[in-house]
mmCIF file of C-alpha atoms and ligand atoms in Angstrom:
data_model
loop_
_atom_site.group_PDB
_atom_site.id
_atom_site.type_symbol
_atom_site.label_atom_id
_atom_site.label_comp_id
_atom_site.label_asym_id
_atom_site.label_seq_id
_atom_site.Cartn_x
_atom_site.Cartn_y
_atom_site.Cartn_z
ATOM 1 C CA UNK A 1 0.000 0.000 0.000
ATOM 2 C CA UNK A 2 1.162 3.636 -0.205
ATOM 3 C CA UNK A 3 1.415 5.185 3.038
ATOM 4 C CA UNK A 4 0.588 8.652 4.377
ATOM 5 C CA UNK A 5 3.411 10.820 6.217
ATOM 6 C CA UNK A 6 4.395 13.013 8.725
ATOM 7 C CA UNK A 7 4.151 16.411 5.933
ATOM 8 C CA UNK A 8 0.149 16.037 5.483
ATOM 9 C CA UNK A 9 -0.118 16.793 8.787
ATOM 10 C CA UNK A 10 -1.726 20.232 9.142
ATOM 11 C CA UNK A 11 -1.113 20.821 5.118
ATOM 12 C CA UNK A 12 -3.940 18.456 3.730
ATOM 13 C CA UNK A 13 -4.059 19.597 0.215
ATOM 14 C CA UNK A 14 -6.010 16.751 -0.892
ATOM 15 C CA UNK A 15 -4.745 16.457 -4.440
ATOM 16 C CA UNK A 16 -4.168 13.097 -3.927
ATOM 17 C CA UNK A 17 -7.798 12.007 -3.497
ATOM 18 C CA UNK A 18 -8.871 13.146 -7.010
ATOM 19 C CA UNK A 19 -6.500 11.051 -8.588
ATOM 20 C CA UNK A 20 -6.978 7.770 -6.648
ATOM 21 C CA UNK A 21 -9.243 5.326 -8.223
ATOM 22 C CA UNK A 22 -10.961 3.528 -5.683
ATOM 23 C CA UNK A 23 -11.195 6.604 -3.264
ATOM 24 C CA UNK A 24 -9.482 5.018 -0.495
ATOM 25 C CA UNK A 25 -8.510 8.315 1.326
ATOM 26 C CA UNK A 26 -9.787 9.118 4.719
ATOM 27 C CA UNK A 27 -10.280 12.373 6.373
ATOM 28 C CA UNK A 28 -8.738 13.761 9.893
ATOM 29 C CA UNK A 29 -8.839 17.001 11.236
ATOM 30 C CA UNK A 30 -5.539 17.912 9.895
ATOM 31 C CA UNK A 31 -4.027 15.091 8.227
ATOM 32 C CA UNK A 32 -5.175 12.226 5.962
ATOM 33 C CA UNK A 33 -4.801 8.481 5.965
ATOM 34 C CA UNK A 34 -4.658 5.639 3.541
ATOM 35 C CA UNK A 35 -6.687 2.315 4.087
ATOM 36 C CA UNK A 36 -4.016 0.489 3.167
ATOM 37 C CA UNK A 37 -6.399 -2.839 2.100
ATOM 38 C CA UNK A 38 -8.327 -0.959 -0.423
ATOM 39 C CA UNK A 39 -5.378 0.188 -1.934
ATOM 40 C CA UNK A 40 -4.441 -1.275 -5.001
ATOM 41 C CA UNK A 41 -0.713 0.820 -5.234
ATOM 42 C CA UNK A 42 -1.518 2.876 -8.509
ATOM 43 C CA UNK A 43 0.912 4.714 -7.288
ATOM 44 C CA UNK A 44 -0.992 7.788 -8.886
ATOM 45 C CA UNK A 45 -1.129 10.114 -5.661
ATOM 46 C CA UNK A 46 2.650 9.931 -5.142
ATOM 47 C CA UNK A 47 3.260 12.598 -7.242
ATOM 48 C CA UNK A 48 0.565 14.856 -6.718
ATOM 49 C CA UNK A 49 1.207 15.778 -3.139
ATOM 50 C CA UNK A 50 2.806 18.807 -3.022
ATOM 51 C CA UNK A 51 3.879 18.353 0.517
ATOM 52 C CA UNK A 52 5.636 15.439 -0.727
ATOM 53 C CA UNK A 53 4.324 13.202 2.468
ATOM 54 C CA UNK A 54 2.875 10.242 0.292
ATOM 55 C CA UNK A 55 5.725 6.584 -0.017
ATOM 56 C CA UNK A 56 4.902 3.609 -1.188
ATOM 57 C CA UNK A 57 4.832 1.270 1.910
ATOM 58 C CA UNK A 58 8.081 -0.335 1.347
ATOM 59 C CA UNK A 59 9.699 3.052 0.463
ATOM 60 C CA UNK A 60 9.039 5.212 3.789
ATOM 61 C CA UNK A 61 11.952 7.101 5.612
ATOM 62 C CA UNK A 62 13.190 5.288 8.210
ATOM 63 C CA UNK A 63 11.682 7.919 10.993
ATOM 64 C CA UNK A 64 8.744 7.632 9.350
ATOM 65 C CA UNK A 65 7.595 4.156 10.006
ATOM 66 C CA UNK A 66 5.058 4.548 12.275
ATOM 67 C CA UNK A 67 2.939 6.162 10.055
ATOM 68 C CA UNK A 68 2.347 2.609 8.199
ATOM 69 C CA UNK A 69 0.178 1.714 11.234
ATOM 70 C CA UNK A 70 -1.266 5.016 12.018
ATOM 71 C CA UNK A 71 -2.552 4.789 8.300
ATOM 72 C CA UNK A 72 -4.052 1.489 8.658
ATOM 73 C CA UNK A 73 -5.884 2.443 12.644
ATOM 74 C CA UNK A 74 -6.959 6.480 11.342
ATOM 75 C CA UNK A 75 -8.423 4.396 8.224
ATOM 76 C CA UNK A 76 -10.737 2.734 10.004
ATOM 77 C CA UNK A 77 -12.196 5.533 12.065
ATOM 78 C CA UNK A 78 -12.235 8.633 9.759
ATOM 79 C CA UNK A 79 -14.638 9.270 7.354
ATOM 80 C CA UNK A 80 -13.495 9.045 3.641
ATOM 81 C CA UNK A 81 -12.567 11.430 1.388
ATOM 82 C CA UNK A 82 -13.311 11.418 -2.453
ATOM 83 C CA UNK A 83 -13.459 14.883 -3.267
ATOM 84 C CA UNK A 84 -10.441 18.083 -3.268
ATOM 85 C CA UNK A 85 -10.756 20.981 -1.312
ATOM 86 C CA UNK A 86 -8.876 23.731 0.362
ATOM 87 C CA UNK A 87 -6.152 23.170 1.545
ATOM 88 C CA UNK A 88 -5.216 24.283 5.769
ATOM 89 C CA UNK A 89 -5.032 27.420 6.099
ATOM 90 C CA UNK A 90 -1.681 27.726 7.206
ATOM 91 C CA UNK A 91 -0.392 24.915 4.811
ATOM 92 C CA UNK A 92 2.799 26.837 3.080
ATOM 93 C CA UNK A 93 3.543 27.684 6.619
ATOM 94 C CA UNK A 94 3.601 24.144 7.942
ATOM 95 C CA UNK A 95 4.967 22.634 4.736
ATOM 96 C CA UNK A 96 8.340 20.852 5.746
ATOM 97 C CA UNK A 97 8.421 21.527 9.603
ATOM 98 C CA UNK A 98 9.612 19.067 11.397
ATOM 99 C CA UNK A 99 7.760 17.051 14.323
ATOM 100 C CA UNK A 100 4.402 17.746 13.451
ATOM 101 C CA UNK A 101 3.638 14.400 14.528
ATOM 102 C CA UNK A 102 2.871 15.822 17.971
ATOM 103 C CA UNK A 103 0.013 18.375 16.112
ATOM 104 C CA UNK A 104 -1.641 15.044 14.618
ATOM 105 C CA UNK A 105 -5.283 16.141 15.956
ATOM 106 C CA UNK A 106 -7.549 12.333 15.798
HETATM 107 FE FE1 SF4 B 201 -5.176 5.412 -4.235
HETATM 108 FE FE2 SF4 B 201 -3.378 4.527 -5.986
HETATM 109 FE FE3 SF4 B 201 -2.637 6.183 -4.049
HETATM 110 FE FE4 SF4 B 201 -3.303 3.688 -3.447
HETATM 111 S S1 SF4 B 201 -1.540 4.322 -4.687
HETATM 112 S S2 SF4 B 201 -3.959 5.527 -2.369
HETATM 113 S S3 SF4 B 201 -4.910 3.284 -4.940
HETATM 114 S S4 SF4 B 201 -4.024 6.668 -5.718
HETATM 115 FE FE1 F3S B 202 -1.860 15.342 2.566
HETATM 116 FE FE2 F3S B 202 -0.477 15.567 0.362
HETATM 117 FE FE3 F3S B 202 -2.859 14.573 0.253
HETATM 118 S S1 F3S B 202 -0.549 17.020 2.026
HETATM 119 S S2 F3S B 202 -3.921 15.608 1.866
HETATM 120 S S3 F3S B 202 -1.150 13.691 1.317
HETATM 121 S S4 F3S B 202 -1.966 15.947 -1.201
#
């Protein structure tokens, strides 16, 4: 599956839902997941996150691993996703910071 990272997290442009084919992005209040048994590793919403925060599974940064399972738990509770729209409000701001883990609001 492709996996969601640490850079959505208070970003959440949500370009990559309109390109996934079997919409199966879910929504957070600041962050998105990826149910990781619907997907089916297109690999078409890699490259349209301009936060850069989506790897495929076996391709995350090594401090990023945790965010495998956090995908997989967050997919199951959040509601999905299908459709773009804005983006955070203080996205550009956010973009790249470090340790936003800690801001992950569930
Ligand atoms: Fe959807 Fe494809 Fe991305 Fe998986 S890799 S989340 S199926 S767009
Ligand atoms: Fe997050 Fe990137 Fe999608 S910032 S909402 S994974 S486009």
């Amino acid at each position: 599956a492709f996996i969601v990272t640490e850079n959505c997290i208070r970003c959440k442009y949500t370009d990559c839902v309109e390109v996934c084919p079997v919409d199966c992005f879910y929504e957070g209040p600041n962050f998105l997941v990826i149910n990781p048994d619907e997907c089916i590793d297109c690999a078409l919403c890699e490259p349209e996150c301009p936060a850069e925060a989506i790897f495929s599974e076996d391709e995350v940064p090594e401090n990023q691993k945790e965010f495998i399972e956090l995908n997989a738990d967050l997919a199951e509770v959040w509601p999905n996703i299908s459709e773009k729209k804005d983006a955070m409000p203080e996205a550009e701001k956010w973009d790249g910071v470090d340790g936003k883990l800690e801001y992950l609001e569930q």
